[in-house]
Amino acid sequence: MGSAEEQHPAYLWWNGERRRWGDATVHVTDLGWSTVGAVFEGIRAYWNETSEALYIFRLQEHLERLARSMKLVRLPLHYPLDELTSVIIDLLHVNDVREDTYIRPLAYGANTSGKRLSQGSSESALLINTSPMATHLKTGLTMTAKVSSWRRISEDVMPPRVKNLSNYRNGQLASMEARLDGYDTALLLNRGGTVAEAPGACVMIVRDGRIITPDLSSSILESITRDALITLARDGLGIEVVERQIDRTELYLADEVFTCGTAAEITPVVSIDKYDIGSGTQGPVTAALETLFLRVLRGEEQAFAHWRTTVDVASPVGV
Ligand code: PMP
C-alpha cells in the first residue's frame, strides 16, 4: 500500500502495463465522452488473516461479464481473460493488499475527445485499480427503502443486464431521491411496474420460507452475487428459490427483504415506504444466508472453493 497520506495502492494497471499510481494520468479533455462510452466491473477480494491469503470472489465470472459488457457496447477487448486474471492477482500481490478490497476494471472508448456522438469504438482503453473496502457482513447494518418514482432503465432504451457506466445515472437519481426523502436506499420498479433492483444491487424477498427474486427479464443486471446466493440457498441451506416477477405489494408483505451485490453483499431492508418488513429487523433466512456467504467469501467453507481465486500475498514477488 502507499503511505498513509497517499491513501491508495502503489500500483494500478492501465493499457497493458503495471504503473505507479501517480504516473497514470489522462488529459482533462479526455473526460466526458470516454466515460459515456465506458463499461466496468466491481469485484471483491476478502482477506483471511489465518491463511494470510486474499480470496477473489468469482473472478472468472466477473471477467466474463466484462467481456459481455464490452461486446454489447462494441468496445474491443485486447487481452485474453487469462491475462487479466494474472494482472489482477499481480496487482494485489505487488500492492501487498492485506485487507478486504474492491477491484475495479474500467473499459472505455479511447481518444474520444471532440468526437461526441459519432464516437467510434475502434479504440478501447482498460484500467484496473483497487481500493480497500471492508465487508459490512455481520456488522448489523440494515436499511430503510423507498419505492422510487424513477423506473429502472429498460431493454429498449439502455442495456440493463450489463455494467454500462451510463446506466448508473438511473440508480443515482433514485438513490438521491430516496436519501433526500429520508430513506437509506431506493427500490426501482421496471417499465412493467414489477420490482427490478436497488441502485447497484439486486433484490430478494422471503415469503413463507421461500426466497423469491426478480427473473433476469425484469430489467436487472446479470448479477453474480444473485446467482451465488441462489446456489447457496438451494444447495447450501436447502431453501427453495423462485425467480419470477415480483409485484410492488409483495415487497410490503414479505417476511424478509434484502439487497445483494458485490458492494451490497447482503443488506437487510427492514422497512419499505414505512411498512415494517416482517418484524422490522433482520430475519432468520437472511441471517443464515449471510453466515454461509461470509464463510464462503473468507475461505472458511470448502464447499464452494471453486468460486475463489487465491492470492498468496505472503509469498515473495518481484516488483
Ligand atoms: N445491479 C446493479 C445495477 C449493479 O450495479 C450491481 C453491482 N454490480 C448488482 C445489481 C449486483 O451485481 P453483482 O452481484 O454482480 O455485483
mmCIF file of C-alpha atoms and ligand atoms in Angstrom:
data_model
loop_
_atom_site.group_PDB
_atom_site.id
_atom_site.type_symbol
_atom_site.label_atom_id
_atom_site.label_comp_id
_atom_site.label_asym_id
_atom_site.label_seq_id
_atom_site.Cartn_x
_atom_site.Cartn_y
_atom_site.Cartn_z
ATOM 1 C CA MET A 1 0.000 0.000 0.000
ATOM 2 C CA GLY A 2 1.065 3.629 -0.418
ATOM 3 C CA SER A 3 1.865 5.804 2.570
ATOM 4 C CA ALA A 4 -0.926 6.881 4.901
ATOM 5 C CA GLU A 5 -1.131 10.315 3.272
ATOM 6 C CA GLU A 6 -1.497 8.857 -0.206
ATOM 7 C CA GLN A 7 -4.409 6.563 0.729
ATOM 8 C CA HIS A 8 -4.099 4.491 -2.377
ATOM 9 C CA PRO A 9 -2.189 1.405 -3.506
ATOM 10 C CA ALA A 10 1.254 1.867 -5.044
ATOM 11 C CA TYR A 11 0.289 0.394 -8.413
ATOM 12 C CA LEU A 12 -2.564 0.128 -10.860
ATOM 13 C CA TRP A 13 -2.742 -1.489 -14.270
ATOM 14 C CA TRP A 14 -3.507 0.529 -17.399
ATOM 15 C CA ASN A 15 -3.441 -0.455 -21.055
ATOM 16 C CA GLY A 16 -1.148 -3.406 -20.755
ATOM 17 C CA GLU A 17 1.233 -2.170 -18.070
ATOM 18 C CA ARG A 18 1.541 -2.111 -14.328
ATOM 19 C CA ARG A 19 2.163 1.543 -13.453
ATOM 20 C CA ARG A 20 2.811 3.641 -10.396
ATOM 21 C CA TRP A 21 -0.413 5.259 -9.270
ATOM 22 C CA GLY A 22 0.747 8.809 -9.799
ATOM 23 C CA ASP A 23 2.046 8.105 -13.307
ATOM 24 C CA ALA A 24 -1.345 7.112 -14.714
ATOM 25 C CA THR A 25 -2.855 10.369 -15.913
ATOM 26 C CA VAL A 26 -5.069 11.469 -18.799
ATOM 27 C CA HIS A 27 -5.540 14.909 -20.251
ATOM 28 C CA VAL A 28 -8.583 16.767 -18.922
ATOM 29 C CA THR A 29 -10.128 16.985 -22.409
ATOM 30 C CA ASP A 30 -10.398 13.195 -22.430
ATOM 31 C CA LEU A 31 -13.112 13.374 -19.765
ATOM 32 C CA GLY A 32 -16.756 13.165 -20.676
ATOM 33 C CA TRP A 33 -17.354 11.187 -23.807
ATOM 34 C CA SER A 34 -14.934 8.441 -22.922
ATOM 35 C CA THR A 35 -16.884 7.758 -19.744
ATOM 36 C CA VAL A 36 -20.236 7.894 -21.531
ATOM 37 C CA GLY A 37 -18.908 5.008 -23.577
ATOM 38 C CA ALA A 38 -17.462 3.048 -20.649
ATOM 39 C CA VAL A 39 -18.332 -0.278 -19.065
ATOM 40 C CA PHE A 40 -16.913 -1.623 -15.838
ATOM 41 C CA GLU A 41 -16.754 -4.381 -13.250
ATOM 42 C CA GLY A 42 -16.817 -4.442 -9.480
ATOM 43 C CA ILE A 43 -15.067 -7.392 -7.857
ATOM 44 C CA ARG A 44 -14.276 -8.109 -4.214
ATOM 45 C CA ALA A 45 -11.363 -9.848 -2.582
ATOM 46 C CA TYR A 46 -11.600 -10.955 1.050
ATOM 47 C CA TRP A 47 -8.633 -11.212 3.401
ATOM 48 C CA ASN A 48 -8.169 -14.272 5.544
ATOM 49 C CA GLU A 49 -5.886 -13.475 8.474
ATOM 50 C CA THR A 50 -5.209 -17.115 9.340
ATOM 51 C CA SER A 51 -4.122 -18.254 5.904
ATOM 52 C CA GLU A 52 -2.622 -14.854 5.040
ATOM 53 C CA ALA A 53 -4.347 -15.047 1.693
ATOM 54 C CA LEU A 54 -6.770 -12.926 -0.258
ATOM 55 C CA TYR A 55 -9.678 -14.668 -1.904
ATOM 56 C CA ILE A 56 -11.090 -13.016 -5.018
ATOM 57 C CA PHE A 57 -14.748 -13.916 -5.385
ATOM 58 C CA ARG A 58 -15.803 -15.360 -8.747
ATOM 59 C CA LEU A 59 -13.100 -13.555 -10.705
ATOM 60 C CA GLN A 60 -13.652 -15.587 -13.856
ATOM 61 C CA GLU A 61 -17.378 -14.788 -13.915
ATOM 62 C CA HIS A 62 -16.690 -11.084 -13.417
ATOM 63 C CA LEU A 63 -14.186 -11.031 -16.278
ATOM 64 C CA GLU A 64 -16.617 -12.922 -18.499
ATOM 65 C CA ARG A 65 -19.244 -10.305 -17.719
ATOM 66 C CA LEU A 66 -16.743 -7.546 -18.528
ATOM 67 C CA ALA A 67 -16.222 -9.182 -21.917
ATOM 68 C CA ARG A 68 -20.004 -9.361 -22.449
ATOM 69 C CA SER A 69 -20.430 -5.703 -21.462
ATOM 70 C CA MET A 70 -17.673 -4.689 -23.884
ATOM 71 C CA LYS A 71 -19.166 -6.759 -26.674
ATOM 72 C CA LEU A 72 -22.563 -5.175 -26.207
ATOM 73 C CA VAL A 73 -21.231 -1.617 -26.463
ATOM 74 C CA ARG A 74 -18.839 -2.627 -29.253
ATOM 75 C CA LEU A 75 -15.607 -1.940 -27.380
ATOM 76 C CA PRO A 76 -12.818 -4.283 -28.476
ATOM 77 C CA LEU A 77 -11.131 -6.279 -25.719
ATOM 78 C CA HIS A 78 -7.418 -6.633 -26.444
ATOM 79 C CA TYR A 79 -6.481 -9.050 -23.664
ATOM 80 C CA PRO A 80 -7.369 -12.701 -23.089
ATOM 81 C CA LEU A 81 -9.254 -13.210 -19.814
ATOM 82 C CA ASP A 82 -6.419 -15.424 -18.508
ATOM 83 C CA GLU A 83 -4.062 -12.474 -18.852
ATOM 84 C CA LEU A 84 -6.463 -10.200 -16.962
ATOM 85 C CA THR A 85 -6.695 -12.825 -14.221
ATOM 86 C CA SER A 86 -2.898 -12.749 -13.866
ATOM 87 C CA VAL A 87 -2.876 -8.944 -13.977
ATOM 88 C CA ILE A 88 -5.326 -8.710 -11.078
ATOM 89 C CA ILE A 89 -3.501 -11.307 -8.985
ATOM 90 C CA ASP A 90 -0.231 -9.485 -9.654
ATOM 91 C CA LEU A 91 -1.706 -6.123 -8.705
ATOM 92 C CA LEU A 92 -2.979 -7.369 -5.345
ATOM 93 C CA HIS A 93 0.352 -9.033 -4.773
ATOM 94 C CA VAL A 94 2.624 -6.072 -5.542
ATOM 95 C CA ASN A 95 0.368 -3.759 -3.579
ATOM 96 C CA ASP A 96 0.723 -6.168 -0.637
ATOM 97 C CA VAL A 97 -3.016 -5.993 -0.027
ATOM 98 C CA ARG A 98 -3.910 -7.478 3.356
ATOM 99 C CA GLU A 99 -7.468 -6.294 3.773
ATOM 100 C CA ASP A 100 -10.848 -6.650 2.111
ATOM 101 C CA THR A 101 -10.540 -4.952 -1.245
ATOM 102 C CA TYR A 102 -12.551 -3.797 -4.227
ATOM 103 C CA ILE A 103 -11.181 -4.357 -7.738
ATOM 104 C CA ARG A 104 -12.430 -2.041 -10.454
ATOM 105 C CA PRO A 105 -11.781 -2.768 -14.152
ATOM 106 C CA LEU A 106 -12.976 0.072 -16.394
ATOM 107 C CA ALA A 107 -13.029 -0.186 -20.192
ATOM 108 C CA TYR A 108 -13.674 2.950 -22.172
ATOM 109 C CA GLY A 109 -13.515 4.362 -25.681
ATOM 110 C CA ALA A 110 -10.078 5.938 -26.042
ATOM 111 C CA ASN A 111 -9.293 9.185 -27.825
ATOM 112 C CA THR A 112 -12.890 10.346 -27.879
ATOM 113 C CA SER A 113 -12.032 13.988 -27.310
ATOM 114 C CA GLY A 114 -14.139 16.089 -29.694
ATOM 115 C CA LYS A 115 -15.857 13.041 -31.196
ATOM 116 C CA ARG A 116 -19.133 13.197 -29.245
ATOM 117 C CA LEU A 117 -21.948 11.092 -30.619
ATOM 118 C CA SER A 118 -20.004 9.926 -33.608
ATOM 119 C CA GLN A 119 -17.615 8.186 -31.225
ATOM 120 C CA GLY A 120 -16.481 5.019 -32.894
ATOM 121 C CA SER A 121 -15.377 2.190 -30.643
ATOM 122 C CA SER A 122 -12.350 1.067 -32.572
ATOM 123 C CA GLU A 123 -10.025 2.198 -29.788
ATOM 124 C CA SER A 124 -10.554 0.976 -26.257
ATOM 125 C CA ALA A 125 -8.572 1.522 -23.089
ATOM 126 C CA LEU A 126 -8.615 -0.638 -19.977
ATOM 127 C CA LEU A 127 -7.826 0.425 -16.438
ATOM 128 C CA ILE A 128 -7.750 -1.816 -13.371
ATOM 129 C CA ASN A 129 -7.347 -0.330 -9.931
ATOM 130 C CA THR A 130 -8.059 -1.484 -6.405
ATOM 131 C CA SER A 131 -9.119 0.181 -3.177
ATOM 132 C CA PRO A 132 -9.817 -1.041 0.349
ATOM 133 C CA MET A 133 -13.435 -1.947 1.056
ATOM 134 C CA ALA A 134 -14.230 -3.651 4.341
ATOM 135 C CA THR A 135 -17.075 -6.117 4.495
ATOM 136 C CA HIS A 136 -20.218 -4.988 6.289
ATOM 137 C CA LEU A 137 -21.455 -8.554 6.727
ATOM 138 C CA LYS A 138 -22.188 -9.390 10.366
ATOM 139 C CA THR A 139 -21.961 -5.734 11.412
ATOM 140 C CA GLY A 140 -25.724 -5.416 11.907
ATOM 141 C CA LEU A 141 -26.162 -2.967 9.004
ATOM 142 C CA THR A 142 -29.797 -2.650 7.920
ATOM 143 C CA MET A 143 -31.525 -0.219 5.572
ATOM 144 C CA THR A 144 -34.813 1.515 5.036
ATOM 145 C CA ALA A 145 -36.038 1.877 1.471
ATOM 146 C CA LYS A 146 -38.461 3.775 -0.677
ATOM 147 C CA VAL A 147 -40.009 2.566 -3.905
ATOM 148 C CA SER A 148 -38.569 5.117 -6.291
ATOM 149 C CA SER A 149 -40.569 7.362 -8.569
ATOM 150 C CA TRP A 150 -37.815 6.652 -11.118
ATOM 151 C CA ARG A 151 -38.253 3.453 -13.125
ATOM 152 C CA ARG A 152 -35.333 1.151 -13.846
ATOM 153 C CA ILE A 153 -33.961 1.539 -17.386
ATOM 154 C CA SER A 154 -35.471 -0.955 -19.773
ATOM 155 C CA GLU A 155 -34.067 -3.090 -22.552
ATOM 156 C CA ASP A 156 -35.458 -0.849 -25.301
ATOM 157 C CA VAL A 157 -33.540 2.190 -24.016
ATOM 158 C CA MET A 158 -30.332 1.014 -22.349
ATOM 159 C CA PRO A 159 -28.968 -2.480 -21.664
ATOM 160 C CA PRO A 160 -29.819 -3.293 -18.022
ATOM 161 C CA ARG A 161 -28.135 -6.694 -17.989
ATOM 162 C CA VAL A 162 -24.571 -5.362 -18.405
ATOM 163 C CA LYS A 163 -22.442 -2.917 -16.437
ATOM 164 C CA ASN A 164 -22.691 0.022 -18.802
ATOM 165 C CA LEU A 165 -21.445 3.070 -16.895
ATOM 166 C CA SER A 166 -24.144 5.401 -18.215
ATOM 167 C CA ASN A 167 -26.815 3.070 -16.792
ATOM 168 C CA TYR A 168 -25.740 4.189 -13.346
ATOM 169 C CA ARG A 169 -27.181 7.676 -13.666
ATOM 170 C CA ASN A 170 -30.543 5.953 -13.322
ATOM 171 C CA GLY A 171 -29.646 4.390 -9.974
ATOM 172 C CA GLN A 172 -28.018 7.607 -8.802
ATOM 173 C CA LEU A 173 -31.193 9.594 -9.402
ATOM 174 C CA ALA A 174 -33.219 7.027 -7.468
ATOM 175 C CA SER A 175 -30.671 6.975 -4.678
ATOM 176 C CA MET A 176 -30.582 10.771 -4.385
ATOM 177 C CA GLU A 177 -34.366 10.938 -4.264
ATOM 178 C CA ALA A 178 -34.530 8.256 -1.549
ATOM 179 C CA ARG A 179 -31.923 9.957 0.612
ATOM 180 C CA LEU A 180 -33.478 13.402 0.275
ATOM 181 C CA ASP A 181 -36.744 11.819 1.367
ATOM 182 C CA GLY A 182 -35.071 10.336 4.447
ATOM 183 C CA TYR A 183 -34.561 6.717 3.367
ATOM 184 C CA ASP A 184 -31.286 4.817 3.074
ATOM 185 C CA THR A 185 -31.867 3.413 -0.378
ATOM 186 C CA ALA A 186 -34.336 3.005 -3.234
ATOM 187 C CA LEU A 187 -36.087 0.098 -4.869
ATOM 188 C CA LEU A 188 -36.812 0.597 -8.550
ATOM 189 C CA LEU A 189 -39.728 -0.875 -10.459
ATOM 190 C CA ASN A 190 -39.259 -1.690 -14.119
ATOM 191 C CA ARG A 191 -41.294 -0.353 -17.022
ATOM 192 C CA GLY A 192 -43.896 -3.090 -16.428
ATOM 193 C CA GLY A 193 -44.303 -1.932 -12.831
ATOM 194 C CA THR A 194 -42.827 -5.016 -11.196
ATOM 195 C CA VAL A 195 -39.769 -4.984 -8.947
ATOM 196 C CA ALA A 196 -36.389 -4.643 -10.663
ATOM 197 C CA GLU A 197 -33.483 -3.689 -8.420
ATOM 198 C CA ALA A 198 -31.969 -1.345 -5.893
ATOM 199 C CA PRO A 199 -29.345 1.121 -7.192
ATOM 200 C CA GLY A 200 -26.323 -1.129 -7.717
ATOM 201 C CA ALA A 201 -27.814 -4.226 -6.128
ATOM 202 C CA CYS A 202 -30.354 -6.967 -6.753
ATOM 203 C CA VAL A 203 -33.328 -7.663 -4.516
ATOM 204 C CA MET A 204 -34.576 -10.823 -2.844
ATOM 205 C CA ILE A 205 -37.651 -11.306 -0.705
ATOM 206 C CA VAL A 206 -38.561 -14.134 1.645
ATOM 207 C CA ARG A 207 -42.136 -15.280 1.998
ATOM 208 C CA ASP A 208 -43.289 -18.426 3.789
ATOM 209 C CA GLY A 209 -39.731 -19.727 3.935
ATOM 210 C CA ARG A 210 -39.100 -19.380 0.199
ATOM 211 C CA ILE A 211 -36.772 -16.887 -1.427
ATOM 212 C CA ILE A 212 -38.217 -15.038 -4.417
ATOM 213 C CA THR A 213 -36.148 -12.804 -6.686
ATOM 214 C CA PRO A 214 -36.938 -10.945 -9.925
ATOM 215 C CA ASP A 215 -36.131 -13.034 -13.014
ATOM 216 C CA LEU A 216 -33.453 -12.000 -15.498
ATOM 217 C CA SER A 217 -36.072 -10.385 -17.765
ATOM 218 C CA SER A 218 -37.147 -7.945 -15.050
ATOM 219 C CA SER A 219 -34.641 -5.281 -16.243
ATOM 220 C CA ILE A 220 -31.923 -6.361 -13.829
ATOM 221 C CA LEU A 221 -28.177 -6.735 -14.098
ATOM 222 C CA GLU A 222 -26.963 -10.298 -14.606
ATOM 223 C CA SER A 223 -25.694 -10.254 -11.039
ATOM 224 C CA ILE A 224 -23.007 -12.657 -9.914
ATOM 225 C CA THR A 225 -23.967 -12.367 -6.240
ATOM 226 C CA ARG A 226 -27.607 -13.073 -7.053
ATOM 227 C CA ASP A 227 -26.519 -16.208 -8.882
ATOM 228 C CA ALA A 228 -24.246 -17.252 -6.000
ATOM 229 C CA LEU A 229 -26.924 -16.709 -3.361
ATOM 230 C CA ILE A 230 -29.454 -18.724 -5.343
ATOM 231 C CA THR A 231 -26.964 -21.616 -5.335
ATOM 232 C CA LEU A 232 -26.031 -21.153 -1.671
ATOM 233 C CA ALA A 233 -29.681 -21.043 -0.616
ATOM 234 C CA ARG A 234 -30.630 -24.124 -2.628
ATOM 235 C CA ASP A 235 -27.547 -26.298 -2.274
ATOM 236 C CA GLY A 236 -26.087 -24.981 0.963
ATOM 237 C CA LEU A 237 -29.224 -24.360 3.020
ATOM 238 C CA GLY A 238 -31.940 -26.389 1.264
ATOM 239 C CA ILE A 239 -34.129 -23.320 0.776
ATOM 240 C CA GLU A 240 -36.414 -23.123 -2.244
ATOM 241 C CA VAL A 241 -35.684 -20.176 -4.569
ATOM 242 C CA VAL A 242 -38.117 -18.882 -7.178
ATOM 243 C CA GLU A 243 -37.119 -16.495 -9.990
ATOM 244 C CA ARG A 244 -40.152 -14.588 -11.232
ATOM 245 C CA GLN A 245 -41.723 -11.148 -11.489
ATOM 246 C CA ILE A 246 -42.422 -9.583 -8.099
ATOM 247 C CA ASP A 247 -45.297 -7.168 -7.528
ATOM 248 C CA ARG A 248 -44.767 -3.981 -5.546
ATOM 249 C CA THR A 249 -47.199 -5.036 -2.807
ATOM 250 C CA GLU A 250 -45.291 -8.286 -2.331
ATOM 251 C CA LEU A 251 -42.439 -6.147 -1.040
ATOM 252 C CA TYR A 252 -44.581 -4.688 1.702
ATOM 253 C CA LEU A 253 -45.994 -8.071 2.722
ATOM 254 C CA ALA A 254 -42.723 -10.000 2.622
ATOM 255 C CA ASP A 255 -41.345 -11.624 5.779
ATOM 256 C CA GLU A 256 -37.830 -10.524 4.844
ATOM 257 C CA VAL A 257 -36.262 -8.377 2.116
ATOM 258 C CA PHE A 258 -32.593 -7.904 1.354
ATOM 259 C CA THR A 259 -30.462 -6.398 -1.362
ATOM 260 C CA CYS A 260 -27.447 -8.253 -2.699
ATOM 261 C CA GLY A 261 -24.458 -7.491 -4.857
ATOM 262 C CA THR A 262 -20.703 -7.230 -4.801
ATOM 263 C CA ALA A 263 -20.760 -3.933 -2.901
ATOM 264 C CA ALA A 264 -24.105 -4.558 -1.167
ATOM 265 C CA GLU A 265 -23.064 -8.116 -0.176
ATOM 266 C CA ILE A 266 -26.257 -8.976 1.731
ATOM 267 C CA THR A 267 -28.021 -5.949 3.211
ATOM 268 C CA PRO A 268 -31.312 -6.457 5.056
ATOM 269 C CA VAL A 269 -34.054 -3.974 4.176
ATOM 270 C CA VAL A 270 -36.188 -3.662 7.283
ATOM 271 C CA SER A 271 -38.724 -1.057 6.205
ATOM 272 C CA ILE A 272 -40.108 -0.043 2.802
ATOM 273 C CA ASP A 273 -42.274 3.060 2.344
ATOM 274 C CA LYS A 274 -42.711 2.975 6.147
ATOM 275 C CA TYR A 275 -44.097 -0.550 6.158
ATOM 276 C CA ASP A 276 -42.131 -2.713 8.583
ATOM 277 C CA ILE A 277 -40.816 -5.761 6.781
ATOM 278 C CA GLY A 278 -41.597 -8.768 8.970
ATOM 279 C CA SER A 279 -40.517 -7.892 12.480
ATOM 280 C CA GLY A 280 -38.666 -4.775 11.275
ATOM 281 C CA THR A 281 -35.279 -6.388 11.933
ATOM 282 C CA GLN A 282 -33.072 -8.822 10.055
ATOM 283 C CA GLY A 283 -34.930 -12.110 9.508
ATOM 284 C CA PRO A 284 -33.702 -15.697 10.041
ATOM 285 C CA VAL A 285 -33.365 -16.708 6.377
ATOM 286 C CA THR A 286 -31.295 -13.602 5.611
ATOM 287 C CA ALA A 287 -29.158 -14.282 8.692
ATOM 288 C CA ALA A 288 -28.484 -17.915 7.718
ATOM 289 C CA LEU A 289 -27.568 -16.909 4.191
ATOM 290 C CA GLU A 290 -25.316 -14.126 5.449
ATOM 291 C CA THR A 291 -23.415 -16.515 7.734
ATOM 292 C CA LEU A 292 -22.826 -19.046 4.973
ATOM 293 C CA PHE A 293 -21.956 -16.354 2.413
ATOM 294 C CA LEU A 294 -19.285 -14.787 4.630
ATOM 295 C CA ARG A 295 -17.727 -18.195 5.296
ATOM 296 C CA VAL A 296 -17.542 -18.810 1.563
ATOM 297 C CA LEU A 297 -16.083 -15.360 0.857
ATOM 298 C CA ARG A 298 -13.427 -15.644 3.584
ATOM 299 C CA GLY A 299 -12.370 -19.114 2.521
ATOM 300 C CA GLU A 300 -13.690 -20.830 5.631
ATOM 301 C CA GLU A 301 -16.088 -23.076 3.722
ATOM 302 C CA GLN A 302 -14.703 -25.771 1.457
ATOM 303 C CA ALA A 303 -17.951 -26.496 -0.369
ATOM 304 C CA PHE A 304 -17.778 -23.581 -2.789
ATOM 305 C CA ALA A 305 -13.988 -23.286 -3.077
ATOM 306 C CA HIS A 306 -14.184 -23.160 -6.893
ATOM 307 C CA TRP A 307 -15.607 -19.633 -6.590
ATOM 308 C CA ARG A 308 -12.398 -18.327 -5.060
ATOM 309 C CA THR A 309 -9.123 -17.268 -6.679
ATOM 310 C CA THR A 310 -6.377 -17.274 -4.067
ATOM 311 C CA VAL A 311 -3.763 -14.536 -3.896
ATOM 312 C CA ASP A 312 -0.926 -15.692 -1.700
ATOM 313 C CA VAL A 313 0.187 -12.234 -0.578
ATOM 314 C CA ALA A 314 2.805 -13.607 1.798
ATOM 315 C CA SER A 315 4.911 -15.206 -0.964
ATOM 316 C CA PRO A 316 7.669 -13.044 -2.457
ATOM 317 C CA VAL A 317 7.070 -11.020 -5.598
ATOM 318 C CA GLY A 318 9.442 -9.182 -7.924
ATOM 319 C CA VAL A 319 8.366 -5.565 -8.336
HETATM 320 N N1 PMP B 1 -27.469 -4.378 -10.177
HETATM 321 C C1 PMP B 1 -26.666 -3.364 -10.480
HETATM 322 C C2 PMP B 1 -27.189 -2.235 -11.288
HETATM 323 C C3 PMP B 1 -25.334 -3.384 -10.055
HETATM 324 O O1 PMP B 1 -24.517 -2.387 -10.348
HETATM 325 C C4 PMP B 1 -24.869 -4.456 -9.268
HETATM 326 C C5 PMP B 1 -23.449 -4.458 -8.770
HETATM 327 N N2 PMP B 1 -22.566 -4.972 -9.733
HETATM 328 C C6 PMP B 1 -25.741 -5.509 -8.989
HETATM 329 C C7 PMP B 1 -27.035 -5.433 -9.460
HETATM 330 C C8 PMP B 1 -25.236 -6.730 -8.304
HETATM 331 O O2 PMP B 1 -24.407 -7.418 -9.197
HETATM 332 P P1 PMP B 1 -23.173 -8.265 -8.709
HETATM 333 O O3 PMP B 1 -23.718 -9.269 -7.758
HETATM 334 O O4 PMP B 1 -22.650 -8.933 -9.928
HETATM 335 O O5 PMP B 1 -22.224 -7.342 -8.066
#
